[in-house]
């Protein structure tokens, strides 16, 4: 047993020996020990993006902390499952760092996990090469990830780019204009072909969300219905809609077994929920985590599902 195994097991034992209220009060007390400036920064970030719950100590609003406590209390066995199914030390250290940050605001372990060696999504230790692939970029935004993919692997068959806003799509097409065999899809990706609504983010257009409470009508498609050829790699970063998008890619996951690069930080469940869904569809995957966020609050967490 290495130090991360020990730390994780100790953490699990601690959580299992508490009820929900005790977990909540401990996290709350740990937050109250954080420097006031850092507290304000965390609160602003959480409330601006509003993925994980609200937090405002002046209003005695600790909803985000309660939701984290609830996640520990109800799903500690799911976190254990994930830990046991991660395939390298780096991934296990990242998972422990995230959970320990959620529980006691440990910034140092999270800082040690920040990835400076490779571009976001493309860890060459996990994915050393890609040759003549069909790559699907779900949530392409302005094309930064697609450009990284092209430059790092230098050889592809076709790329599908899904982006939901007309304004961003225009920038995307301009940024990728010199490259061939790119298919642009001005659609949202979900579990089925339907109509939903776009909710514009007040913080950044990259955080726009698709739900039933938005203002702008938008077409949604499933990858199973929209792409009929074999897919080799799928990247998803769609602000909490990844679960439904994976449901809509079930047949590709079963039959094509593509490499999956999935953001798992847009709510309090995706970290364990998305790998379990993938495993349910096809258990011939190895799982890895990589971390590209900051050391204060865990974001930019990527699940790598690599075919065995």
Short mmCIF file of C-alpha atoms in Angstrom, two decimals:
data_model
loop_
_atom_site.label_atom_id
_atom_site.label_comp_id
_atom_site.label_asym_id
_atom_site.label_seq_id
_atom_site.Cartn_x
_atom_site.Cartn_y
_atom_site.Cartn_z
CA UNK A 1 0.00 0.00 0.00
CA UNK A 2 1.40 3.41 -0.98
CA UNK A 3 0.72 6.74 0.75
CA UNK A 4 -2.18 7.66 -1.53
CA UNK A 5 -3.85 4.30 -0.92
CA UNK A 6 -3.47 4.85 2.81
CA UNK A 7 -4.76 8.43 2.65
CA UNK A 8 -7.75 7.40 0.56
CA UNK A 9 -8.61 4.45 2.82
CA UNK A 10 -8.32 6.64 5.92
CA UNK A 11 -10.59 9.21 4.28
CA UNK A 12 -13.19 6.57 3.37
CA UNK A 13 -13.17 5.17 6.90
CA UNK A 14 -13.67 8.65 8.34
CA UNK A 15 -16.66 9.33 6.05
CA UNK A 16 -18.25 5.94 6.74
CA UNK A 17 -18.13 6.60 10.49
CA UNK A 18 -20.16 9.83 10.25
CA UNK A 19 -23.77 10.68 9.49
CA UNK A 20 -24.77 13.34 6.96
CA UNK A 21 -25.07 16.12 9.51
CA UNK A 22 -21.61 15.40 10.93
CA UNK A 23 -20.03 15.42 7.48
CA UNK A 24 -21.77 18.70 6.66
CA UNK A 25 -20.70 20.40 9.90
CA UNK A 26 -17.09 19.26 9.48
CA UNK A 27 -16.89 20.63 5.92
CA UNK A 28 -18.55 23.86 7.07
CA UNK A 29 -16.08 24.24 9.94
CA UNK A 30 -13.16 23.57 7.59
CA UNK A 31 -14.41 26.25 5.20
CA UNK A 32 -14.70 28.75 8.04
CA UNK A 33 -10.97 28.21 8.73
CA UNK A 34 -10.02 29.29 5.20
CA UNK A 35 -8.55 32.78 4.78
CA UNK A 36 -11.36 35.34 4.23
CA UNK A 37 -9.99 36.44 0.85
CA UNK A 38 -9.93 32.85 -0.36
CA UNK A 39 -13.42 32.32 1.03
CA UNK A 40 -14.69 35.24 -1.02
CA UNK A 41 -12.97 33.96 -4.14
CA UNK A 42 -14.49 30.49 -3.73
CA UNK A 43 -17.95 31.91 -3.07
CA UNK A 44 -17.83 34.17 -6.11
CA UNK A 45 -16.71 31.34 -8.37
CA UNK A 46 -19.39 28.94 -7.11
CA UNK A 47 -22.19 31.49 -7.36
CA UNK A 48 -21.11 32.79 -10.77
CA UNK A 49 -21.23 29.35 -12.38
CA UNK A 50 -23.86 27.74 -10.10
CA UNK A 51 -23.09 24.13 -11.04
CA UNK A 52 -22.56 22.77 -7.54
CA UNK A 53 -24.91 24.81 -5.33
CA UNK A 54 -24.80 28.23 -3.73
CA UNK A 55 -22.52 29.46 -0.95
CA UNK A 56 -22.89 32.76 0.91
CA UNK A 57 -21.77 32.74 4.53
CA UNK A 58 -23.16 36.24 5.18
CA UNK A 59 -26.63 34.90 4.33
CA UNK A 60 -25.99 31.63 6.17
CA UNK A 61 -26.29 29.85 2.82
CA UNK A 62 -24.20 26.67 2.84
CA UNK A 63 -26.09 24.80 0.13
CA UNK A 64 -22.97 23.90 -1.85
CA UNK A 65 -21.31 22.43 1.23
CA UNK A 66 -24.44 20.45 2.09
CA UNK A 67 -24.55 19.01 -1.44
CA UNK A 68 -20.92 17.95 -1.16
CA UNK A 69 -21.62 16.32 2.22
CA UNK A 70 -24.62 14.55 0.70
CA UNK A 71 -22.46 13.29 -2.15
CA UNK A 72 -19.98 11.80 0.33
CA UNK A 73 -22.70 10.30 2.51
CA UNK A 74 -24.73 8.74 -0.31
CA UNK A 75 -21.98 7.81 -2.75
CA UNK A 76 -18.81 6.96 -0.85
CA UNK A 77 -19.05 3.41 -2.25
CA UNK A 78 -19.19 4.87 -5.77
CA UNK A 79 -16.00 6.82 -5.07
CA UNK A 80 -14.41 3.61 -3.80
CA UNK A 81 -15.46 1.87 -7.02
CA UNK A 82 -13.88 4.64 -9.07
CA UNK A 83 -10.65 4.59 -7.06
CA UNK A 84 -10.33 0.84 -7.50
CA UNK A 85 -10.91 1.14 -11.24
CA UNK A 86 -8.37 3.89 -11.90
CA UNK A 87 -5.33 2.47 -13.67
CA UNK A 88 -2.41 4.58 -12.48
CA UNK A 89 -1.04 6.33 -9.40
CA UNK A 90 -1.55 9.81 -10.90
CA UNK A 91 -5.27 9.19 -11.34
CA UNK A 92 -5.68 7.90 -7.79
CA UNK A 93 -3.80 10.86 -6.36
CA UNK A 94 -6.04 13.23 -8.33
CA UNK A 95 -9.20 11.58 -7.01
CA UNK A 96 -7.95 11.76 -3.42
CA UNK A 97 -6.88 15.40 -3.92
CA UNK A 98 -10.33 16.35 -5.22
CA UNK A 99 -12.20 14.65 -2.40
CA UNK A 100 -9.83 16.02 0.23
CA UNK A 101 -10.25 19.51 -1.21
CA UNK A 102 -14.03 19.14 -1.03
CA UNK A 103 -13.84 17.95 2.56
CA UNK A 104 -11.11 20.02 4.22
CA UNK A 105 -10.07 22.60 1.59
CA UNK A 106 -6.67 21.04 1.07
CA UNK A 107 -5.07 23.20 -1.63
CA UNK A 108 -1.56 21.72 -1.54
CA UNK A 109 -2.36 18.17 -2.68
CA UNK A 110 -4.53 19.54 -5.48
CA UNK A 111 -1.69 21.81 -6.59
CA UNK A 112 0.62 18.80 -6.88
CA UNK A 113 -1.85 17.23 -9.35
CA UNK A 114 -2.01 20.16 -11.79
CA UNK A 115 -0.88 19.01 -15.22
CA UNK A 116 1.72 21.20 -16.92
CA UNK A 117 3.30 18.57 -19.14
CA UNK A 118 0.64 18.14 -21.82
CA UNK A 119 -2.20 19.98 -23.47
CA UNK A 120 -5.68 19.71 -21.98
CA UNK A 121 -7.19 16.31 -22.95
CA UNK A 122 -4.10 15.00 -24.69
CA UNK A 123 -1.82 13.32 -22.18
CA UNK A 124 0.78 11.53 -24.28
CA UNK A 125 1.50 9.09 -21.45
CA UNK A 126 -2.09 7.86 -21.77
CA UNK A 127 -2.68 8.46 -25.51
CA UNK A 128 0.76 8.35 -27.14
CA UNK A 129 -0.46 8.35 -30.75
CA UNK A 130 -3.55 8.62 -32.93
CA UNK A 131 -3.46 7.71 -36.61
CA UNK A 132 -6.11 8.36 -39.27
CA UNK A 133 -8.92 8.71 -36.74
CA UNK A 134 -12.44 10.10 -36.75
CA UNK A 135 -12.40 12.61 -33.89
CA UNK A 136 -15.61 14.11 -32.46
CA UNK A 137 -15.29 17.33 -30.47
CA UNK A 138 -18.52 17.88 -28.53
CA UNK A 139 -18.49 21.43 -27.20
CA UNK A 140 -15.83 22.67 -29.61
CA UNK A 141 -16.20 26.33 -28.56
CA UNK A 142 -13.71 28.28 -30.70
CA UNK A 143 -11.71 25.23 -31.72
CA UNK A 144 -8.81 25.29 -29.27
CA UNK A 145 -9.05 21.59 -28.40
CA UNK A 146 -9.46 20.59 -32.05
CA UNK A 147 -6.37 22.62 -32.96
CA UNK A 148 -4.40 20.91 -30.19
CA UNK A 149 -5.53 17.51 -31.47
CA UNK A 150 -4.45 18.35 -35.03
CA UNK A 151 -1.07 19.73 -33.99
CA UNK A 152 -0.23 17.00 -31.46
CA UNK A 153 -1.18 13.94 -33.50
CA UNK A 154 -0.65 15.47 -36.96
CA UNK A 155 -2.83 12.94 -38.80
CA UNK A 156 -6.59 12.48 -38.87
CA UNK A 157 -9.29 11.14 -41.15
CA UNK A 158 -12.21 13.41 -40.23
CA UNK A 159 -13.23 15.76 -37.43
CA UNK A 160 -16.78 16.55 -36.30
CA UNK A 161 -17.19 19.84 -34.41
CA UNK A 162 -20.37 20.44 -32.37
CA UNK A 163 -21.04 23.98 -31.15
CA UNK A 164 -24.40 25.51 -30.27
CA UNK A 165 -24.17 29.29 -30.79
CA UNK A 166 -24.02 30.95 -34.19
CA UNK A 167 -21.55 33.57 -32.97
CA UNK A 168 -19.09 31.01 -31.62
CA UNK A 169 -19.55 28.80 -34.67
CA UNK A 170 -18.42 31.67 -36.90
CA UNK A 171 -15.22 32.09 -34.86
CA UNK A 172 -14.69 28.33 -34.87
CA UNK A 173 -14.95 28.09 -38.66
CA UNK A 174 -12.51 30.96 -39.04
CA UNK A 175 -9.98 29.37 -36.68
CA UNK A 176 -10.14 26.00 -38.44
CA UNK A 177 -10.61 27.33 -41.95
CA UNK A 178 -7.30 26.07 -43.32
CA UNK A 179 -7.95 22.44 -42.38
CA UNK A 180 -9.77 19.87 -44.50
CA UNK A 181 -12.26 17.13 -43.65
CA UNK A 182 -13.91 19.03 -40.80
CA UNK A 183 -17.69 18.74 -40.41
CA UNK A 184 -19.34 21.61 -38.54
CA UNK A 185 -22.50 20.85 -36.56
CA UNK A 186 -24.45 23.81 -35.18
CA UNK A 187 -26.34 21.50 -32.80
CA UNK A 188 -26.34 20.39 -29.19
CA UNK A 189 -25.53 16.77 -28.37
CA UNK A 190 -27.85 14.89 -26.03
CA UNK A 191 -29.58 11.53 -25.58
CA UNK A 192 -32.01 11.98 -28.47
CA UNK A 193 -32.96 14.11 -31.44
CA UNK A 194 -35.19 16.84 -30.03
CA UNK A 195 -35.60 20.55 -29.36
CA UNK A 196 -34.28 22.19 -26.21
CA UNK A 197 -33.33 25.72 -25.20
CA UNK A 198 -30.08 27.58 -24.77
CA UNK A 199 -29.44 29.33 -21.46
CA UNK A 200 -26.78 31.98 -21.95
CA UNK A 201 -24.13 32.24 -19.26
CA UNK A 202 -23.62 35.70 -17.77
CA UNK A 203 -19.97 34.82 -17.07
CA UNK A 204 -18.64 33.35 -20.32
CA UNK A 205 -20.19 32.02 -23.52
CA UNK A 206 -18.17 28.81 -23.07
CA UNK A 207 -20.44 28.09 -20.06
CA UNK A 208 -23.71 28.30 -22.00
CA UNK A 209 -26.07 25.48 -21.02
CA UNK A 210 -28.80 23.58 -22.82
CA UNK A 211 -31.93 22.84 -20.78
CA UNK A 212 -35.68 23.44 -20.82
CA UNK A 213 -35.46 26.84 -19.11
CA UNK A 214 -33.42 28.76 -21.67
CA UNK A 215 -34.40 31.51 -24.07
CA UNK A 216 -33.19 30.31 -27.50
CA UNK A 217 -34.57 27.22 -29.25
CA UNK A 218 -31.85 24.82 -30.36
CA UNK A 219 -31.76 21.44 -32.06
CA UNK A 220 -30.34 18.50 -30.14
CA UNK A 221 -29.08 15.24 -31.63
CA UNK A 222 -27.63 11.99 -30.36
CA UNK A 223 -24.26 10.89 -31.71
CA UNK A 224 -25.75 7.48 -32.51
CA UNK A 225 -28.26 9.12 -34.84
CA UNK A 226 -26.09 11.92 -36.18
CA UNK A 227 -22.85 10.07 -37.02
CA UNK A 228 -23.25 6.76 -38.82
CA UNK A 229 -19.58 5.98 -39.41
CA UNK A 230 -17.15 4.49 -36.89
CA UNK A 231 -15.88 6.98 -34.29
CA UNK A 232 -12.36 6.63 -32.87
CA UNK A 233 -12.27 9.41 -30.25
CA UNK A 234 -14.86 11.59 -28.51
CA UNK A 235 -14.13 14.64 -26.39
CA UNK A 236 -17.00 16.18 -24.38
CA UNK A 237 -17.11 19.44 -22.45
CA UNK A 238 -20.74 20.57 -22.45
CA UNK A 239 -21.46 22.13 -19.07
CA UNK A 240 -23.15 19.24 -17.33
CA UNK A 241 -24.88 17.66 -20.33
CA UNK A 242 -22.21 14.97 -20.68
CA UNK A 243 -24.34 12.25 -19.07
CA UNK A 244 -27.16 12.58 -21.60
CA UNK A 245 -24.67 12.90 -24.45
CA UNK A 246 -23.04 9.61 -23.42
CA UNK A 247 -26.46 7.94 -23.33
CA UNK A 248 -26.92 9.14 -26.90
CA UNK A 249 -23.57 7.60 -27.87
CA UNK A 250 -24.33 4.19 -26.35
CA UNK A 251 -24.11 2.26 -29.64
CA UNK A 252 -20.82 3.89 -30.60
CA UNK A 253 -19.40 3.06 -27.16
CA UNK A 254 -20.52 -0.56 -27.43
CA UNK A 255 -19.59 -1.17 -31.07
CA UNK A 256 -16.73 1.25 -31.85
CA UNK A 257 -15.13 1.47 -28.42
CA UNK A 258 -13.79 5.00 -29.03
CA UNK A 259 -11.32 6.74 -26.75
CA UNK A 260 -13.43 8.97 -24.48
CA UNK A 261 -12.19 12.28 -23.03
CA UNK A 262 -14.98 13.54 -20.80
CA UNK A 263 -15.24 16.55 -18.47
CA UNK A 264 -16.51 15.29 -15.11
CA UNK A 265 -16.69 18.40 -12.92
CA UNK A 266 -19.90 20.26 -13.84
CA UNK A 267 -21.93 18.90 -10.92
CA UNK A 268 -21.55 16.83 -7.75
CA UNK A 269 -22.10 13.44 -9.38
CA UNK A 270 -20.33 13.17 -12.75
CA UNK A 271 -16.97 12.26 -11.23
CA UNK A 272 -18.26 8.74 -10.43
CA UNK A 273 -21.49 8.66 -12.43
CA UNK A 274 -19.99 9.00 -15.91
CA UNK A 275 -17.34 6.24 -15.60
CA UNK A 276 -19.99 3.91 -14.17
CA UNK A 277 -22.25 4.63 -17.15
CA UNK A 278 -19.43 3.92 -19.60
CA UNK A 279 -18.56 0.72 -17.73
CA UNK A 280 -22.20 -0.36 -17.88
CA UNK A 281 -22.18 0.04 -21.67
CA UNK A 282 -18.76 -1.51 -22.24
CA UNK A 283 -16.52 -2.92 -19.50
CA UNK A 284 -13.50 -3.14 -21.82
CA UNK A 285 -12.19 0.29 -20.82
CA UNK A 286 -9.38 1.45 -18.57
CA UNK A 287 -10.05 4.66 -16.63
CA UNK A 288 -7.70 7.55 -15.87
CA UNK A 289 -8.14 11.03 -14.41
CA UNK A 290 -6.17 14.11 -15.33
CA UNK A 291 -6.41 17.55 -13.76
CA UNK A 292 -5.99 20.89 -15.57
CA UNK A 293 -7.63 23.31 -13.13
CA UNK A 294 -6.33 25.45 -10.27
CA UNK A 295 -5.44 24.53 -6.70
CA UNK A 296 -8.35 26.31 -4.97
CA UNK A 297 -11.47 24.66 -6.36
CA UNK A 298 -11.39 21.53 -8.55
CA UNK A 299 -12.46 22.19 -12.13
CA UNK A 300 -11.18 20.99 -15.50
CA UNK A 301 -11.19 17.37 -14.37
CA UNK A 302 -11.02 15.00 -17.34
CA UNK A 303 -11.94 11.33 -17.36
CA UNK A 304 -9.93 9.30 -19.87
CA UNK A 305 -11.68 6.06 -20.90
CA UNK A 306 -9.15 4.11 -22.95
CA UNK A 307 -10.07 0.84 -24.74
CA UNK A 308 -8.24 -2.16 -23.31
#
